[in-house]
mmCIF file of C-alpha atoms in Angstrom:
data_model
loop_
_atom_site.group_PDB
_atom_site.id
_atom_site.type_symbol
_atom_site.label_atom_id
_atom_site.label_comp_id
_atom_site.label_asym_id
_atom_site.label_seq_id
_atom_site.Cartn_x
_atom_site.Cartn_y
_atom_site.Cartn_z
ATOM 1 C CA GLN A 1 119.119 95.359 115.102
ATOM 2 C CA VAL A 2 119.920 93.104 116.909
ATOM 3 C CA PRO A 3 119.317 89.628 115.688
ATOM 4 C CA LEU A 4 117.802 86.666 117.827
ATOM 5 C CA GLY A 5 119.553 84.877 119.950
ATOM 6 C CA SER A 6 122.023 87.482 120.183
ATOM 7 C CA GLU A 7 123.822 89.358 123.142
ATOM 8 C CA THR A 8 124.808 93.112 124.270
ATOM 9 C CA SER A 9 127.924 93.585 125.813
ATOM 10 C CA GLY A 10 126.349 94.365 129.518
ATOM 11 C CA GLY A 11 126.605 98.377 130.816
ATOM 12 C CA ALA A 12 126.427 100.373 127.079
ATOM 13 C CA GLU A 13 125.697 103.856 128.077
ATOM 14 C CA ILE A 14 124.470 107.073 125.816
ATOM 15 C CA GLY A 15 127.713 107.310 123.183
ATOM 16 C CA ARG A 16 129.429 104.417 123.972
ATOM 17 C CA PRO A 17 130.309 101.509 121.286
ATOM 18 C CA GLU A 18 128.187 98.624 121.910
ATOM 19 C CA LEU A 19 129.383 95.002 120.537
ATOM 20 C CA GLN A 20 126.657 92.566 119.053
ATOM 21 C CA MET A 21 127.463 89.225 119.958
ATOM 22 C CA GLN A 22 125.112 86.244 118.441
ATOM 23 C CA ALA A 23 125.823 82.748 120.550
ATOM 24 C CA LEU A 24 125.652 80.015 117.826
ATOM 25 C CA GLY A 25 126.429 76.940 120.212
ATOM 26 C CA LEU A 26 127.438 76.343 123.987
ATOM 27 C CA LEU A 27 130.653 78.884 123.973
ATOM 28 C CA HIS A 28 130.714 79.934 120.712
ATOM 29 C CA LEU A 29 130.218 83.682 119.751
ATOM 30 C CA ARG A 30 130.700 85.318 116.698
ATOM 31 C CA LYS A 31 130.445 89.467 116.604
ATOM 32 C CA VAL A 32 127.536 90.258 113.965
ATOM 33 C CA GLY A 33 128.510 93.635 114.292
ATOM 34 C CA SER A 34 128.395 96.991 116.240
ATOM 35 C CA ARG A 35 126.520 100.519 116.630
ATOM 36 C CA THR A 36 126.795 103.434 118.339
ATOM 37 C CA VAL A 37 124.292 103.477 121.310
ATOM 38 C CA GLN A 38 121.362 106.653 121.018
ATOM 39 C CA ASP A 39 119.308 108.399 123.241
ATOM 40 C CA ALA A 40 115.195 106.666 121.384
ATOM 41 C CA LEU A 41 112.638 109.503 121.569
ATOM 42 C CA ASP A 42 109.330 108.568 123.413
ATOM 43 C CA ASP A 43 107.424 110.205 121.550
ATOM 44 C CA PHE A 44 109.161 109.295 117.668
ATOM 45 C CA LEU A 45 105.267 107.789 117.159
ATOM 46 C CA ASP A 46 103.179 111.021 118.061
ATOM 47 C CA GLU A 47 102.723 112.975 114.616
ATOM 48 C CA PRO A 48 104.346 117.216 115.227
ATOM 49 C CA GLU A 49 102.479 119.318 116.341
ATOM 50 C CA LEU A 50 101.323 121.700 112.661
ATOM 51 C CA THR A 51 103.856 124.018 112.192
ATOM 52 C CA PRO A 52 101.871 127.963 112.539
ATOM 53 C CA GLU A 53 102.520 128.184 108.244
ATOM 54 C CA VAL A 54 100.704 124.391 108.069
ATOM 55 C CA ARG A 55 97.950 125.797 110.958
ATOM 56 C CA GLU A 56 97.118 129.295 108.591
ATOM 57 C CA LEU A 57 96.720 126.913 105.178
ATOM 58 C CA THR A 58 94.229 124.802 107.290
ATOM 59 C CA LYS A 59 91.879 126.883 108.722
ATOM 60 C CA ASP A 60 89.946 127.758 106.446
ATOM 61 C CA LEU A 61 90.124 124.840 104.059
ATOM 62 C CA HIS A 62 87.919 124.767 100.972
ATOM 63 C CA PHE A 63 86.217 121.811 100.361
ATOM 64 C CA THR A 64 85.498 121.245 96.339
ATOM 65 C CA PHE A 65 86.770 117.455 94.625
ATOM 66 C CA SER A 66 84.558 114.773 96.016
ATOM 67 C CA PHE A 67 85.899 111.420 96.335
ATOM 68 C CA PRO A 68 85.313 107.832 98.700
ATOM 69 C CA MET A 69 86.701 108.061 101.603
ATOM 70 C CA GLY A 70 87.242 104.090 102.567
ATOM 71 C CA THR A 71 89.699 101.324 102.810
ATOM 72 C CA HIS A 72 86.539 98.454 102.860
ATOM 73 C CA PHE A 73 83.996 100.238 102.986
ATOM 74 C CA LEU A 74 83.040 103.612 101.271
ATOM 75 C CA LYS A 75 81.879 106.756 102.075
ATOM 76 C CA PRO A 76 81.785 110.264 100.747
ATOM 77 C CA GLY A 77 84.431 112.461 101.373
ATOM 78 C CA LEU A 78 85.068 115.941 100.347
ATOM 79 C CA PHE A 79 88.764 117.467 100.059
ATOM 80 C CA ASP A 80 90.727 120.433 99.658
ATOM 81 C CA ILE A 81 92.830 119.882 96.464
ATOM 82 C CA ARG A 82 94.642 123.166 96.264
ATOM 83 C CA ASP A 83 98.792 123.091 95.292
ATOM 84 C CA ASP A 84 99.459 125.023 98.292
ATOM 85 C CA VAL A 85 97.308 123.303 100.556
ATOM 86 C CA CYS A 86 98.637 119.825 99.508
ATOM 87 C CA LEU A 87 102.703 120.911 99.346
ATOM 88 C CA GLY A 88 101.971 121.927 102.892
ATOM 89 C CA VAL A 89 100.233 120.171 104.782
ATOM 90 C CA GLY A 90 101.291 116.529 103.221
ATOM 91 C CA GLY A 91 104.415 116.957 100.685
ATOM 92 C CA PHE A 92 102.909 116.246 97.494
ATOM 93 C CA LEU A 93 100.472 117.803 94.958
ATOM 94 C CA HIS A 94 96.688 116.613 94.466
ATOM 95 C CA GLY A 95 97.175 112.971 91.439
ATOM 96 C CA GLN A 96 100.832 113.110 92.409
ATOM 97 C CA VAL A 97 101.782 109.491 92.129
ATOM 98 C CA ILE A 98 103.831 108.236 95.087
ATOM 99 C CA GLU A 99 105.679 104.679 95.240
ATOM 100 C CA ASP A 100 106.421 103.454 98.823
ATOM 101 C CA ASP A 101 109.934 101.136 99.778
ATOM 102 C CA ASP A 102 107.651 98.065 99.339
ATOM 103 C CA GLY A 103 106.972 99.060 95.612
ATOM 104 C CA ASP A 104 102.508 99.962 96.653
ATOM 105 C CA ARG A 105 101.748 103.249 94.411
ATOM 106 C CA ALA A 106 99.374 105.585 95.335
ATOM 107 C CA VAL A 107 97.960 108.893 94.389
ATOM 108 C CA ALA A 108 97.285 111.734 96.446
ATOM 109 C CA VAL A 109 93.722 112.823 96.633
ATOM 110 C CA GLY A 110 93.491 116.049 98.422
ATOM 111 C CA VAL A 111 93.539 117.087 102.134
ATOM 112 C CA ARG A 112 90.756 116.670 104.547
ATOM 113 C CA PRO A 113 90.720 116.341 108.830
ATOM 114 C CA ASP A 114 91.338 112.956 109.974
ATOM 115 C CA GLY A 115 89.526 111.367 112.861
ATOM 116 C CA ALA A 116 91.275 113.107 115.393
ATOM 117 C CA GLY A 117 90.453 116.559 113.339
ATOM 118 C CA VAL A 118 94.097 117.294 112.277
ATOM 119 C CA PRO A 119 94.203 118.025 108.704
ATOM 120 C CA LYS A 120 96.367 115.561 106.942
ATOM 121 C CA LEU A 121 96.586 114.631 103.286
ATOM 122 C CA TRP A 122 94.403 111.510 102.062
ATOM 123 C CA PHE A 123 96.112 108.881 99.526
ATOM 124 C CA LYS A 124 94.082 106.605 97.316
ATOM 125 C CA CYS A 125 96.318 102.920 97.082
ATOM 126 C CA ASP A 126 96.541 101.446 93.490
ATOM 127 C CA GLY A 127 94.136 98.466 94.255
ATOM 128 C CA ASN A 128 91.444 100.550 96.985
ATOM 129 C CA GLU A 129 88.484 102.286 96.364
ATOM 130 C CA GLY A 130 88.654 104.900 98.780
ATOM 131 C CA ALA A 131 91.390 107.964 99.905
ATOM 132 C CA GLY A 132 92.683 107.407 103.273
ATOM 133 C CA VAL A 133 95.699 108.405 105.201
ATOM 134 C CA TYR A 134 99.149 106.624 106.035
ATOM 135 C CA PRO A 135 99.624 105.747 109.714
ATOM 136 C CA ALA A 136 102.641 108.120 110.992
ATOM 137 C CA TYR A 137 103.477 109.761 107.928
ATOM 138 C CA HIS A 138 106.074 111.473 108.988
ATOM 139 C CA LEU A 139 107.620 109.082 109.288
ATOM 140 C CA VAL A 140 106.965 107.223 106.395
ATOM 141 C CA GLN A 141 107.229 110.177 103.989
ATOM 142 C CA LYS A 142 110.900 110.427 103.081
ATOM 143 C CA ASP A 143 110.819 107.452 101.206
ATOM 144 C CA PHE A 144 107.571 107.705 98.819
ATOM 145 C CA LYS A 145 109.284 107.974 95.839
ATOM 146 C CA LEU A 146 107.674 110.831 93.206
ATOM 147 C CA VAL A 147 106.714 108.091 90.294
ATOM 148 C CA GLY A 148 104.229 109.875 87.954
ATOM 149 C CA SER A 149 100.502 111.096 88.155
ATOM 150 C CA ARG A 150 97.163 110.405 87.021
ATOM 151 C CA LYS A 151 94.132 112.347 86.989
ATOM 152 C CA LEU A 152 90.892 111.353 89.737
ATOM 153 C CA GLN A 153 87.904 111.391 88.886
ATOM 154 C CA GLU A 154 85.604 112.913 90.845
ATOM 155 C CA VAL A 155 83.371 110.727 92.527
ATOM 156 C CA SER A 156 79.030 112.191 93.038
ATOM 157 C CA PRO A 157 77.909 111.969 97.347
ATOM 158 C CA PHE A 158 74.934 111.070 95.264
ATOM 159 C CA ASP A 159 76.881 107.645 93.708
ATOM 160 C CA PRO A 160 75.388 104.036 94.124
ATOM 161 C CA VAL A 161 79.025 102.718 95.341
ATOM 162 C CA PHE A 162 77.719 104.810 98.429
ATOM 163 C CA GLN A 163 75.013 103.058 99.375
ATOM 164 C CA ASN A 164 76.117 100.666 102.358
ATOM 165 C CA GLN A 165 76.094 102.481 105.191
ATOM 166 C CA GLY A 166 74.791 101.246 108.821
ATOM 167 C CA ILE A 167 77.339 99.592 110.759
ATOM 168 C CA GLU A 168 80.398 98.962 108.265
ATOM 169 C CA PRO A 169 82.235 101.827 109.550
ATOM 170 C CA MET A 170 82.711 100.315 112.667
ATOM 171 C CA VAL A 171 83.534 97.424 110.561
ATOM 172 C CA GLU A 172 86.058 99.475 108.949
ATOM 173 C CA ASN A 173 87.468 101.277 111.861
ATOM 174 C CA PHE A 174 88.167 98.283 113.807
ATOM 175 C CA LEU A 175 89.247 96.260 110.203
ATOM 176 C CA ASN A 176 91.860 98.875 109.936
ATOM 177 C CA GLY A 177 93.511 99.243 113.335
ATOM 178 C CA PHE A 178 94.157 95.779 113.628
ATOM 179 C CA LEU A 179 95.532 95.690 110.132
ATOM 180 C CA PHE A 180 98.149 98.267 111.183
ATOM 181 C CA LEU A 181 98.624 96.552 114.619
ATOM 182 C CA SER A 182 99.158 92.993 112.983
ATOM 183 C CA SER A 183 101.491 94.680 110.241
ATOM 184 C CA ASN A 184 103.844 96.127 112.756
ATOM 185 C CA ARG A 185 104.831 98.777 109.823
ATOM 186 C CA PRO A 186 103.403 102.324 108.972
ATOM 187 C CA SER A 187 103.562 101.883 104.910
ATOM 188 C CA ALA A 188 101.028 98.708 105.023
ATOM 189 C CA PHE A 189 97.949 101.427 104.371
ATOM 190 C CA CYS A 190 98.149 100.156 101.306
ATOM 191 C CA HIS A 191 98.464 96.673 101.743
ATOM 192 C CA GLN A 192 94.723 96.934 103.859
ATOM 193 C CA ARG A 193 93.037 95.811 100.236
#
């Protein structure tokens, strides 16, 4: 990263070293680091295509576990909690507790399609009542540490917790998008309390 108020030597080419300098005042510069310039993929934030193995695993999902979805307004959700499906889609088993690089913890709930119809592993973050998906999960998954397991209790779709429907899902979608954009961090999902 180039510090604020820094400039790099002009004309850097791919694969060549680049000198980074920071202005300390009028004509005073100091070296703050160096790096090799590399091509950045334009689509690095895009979710990778599902592998044939994952496509095969998820073509016939078994929705057997009922649990709330949503970080602000809850709605009923059904999840596939089979070991091979959870591991294949998201790398963790139902009930496993993970910790992100900020120290936030979440428990793997199960697999179900996201809003775009793509099968994802959903997590319940500590402090949230419902499950959600991490934005750009493929980028943050490698930073998660497995720290234990937790038994999740099923919640019936008829539970009183789901009585507030109406406009809330639209408000939740707006809030989730706003919170993600304002945080500018894929791991911010757990910070949406």
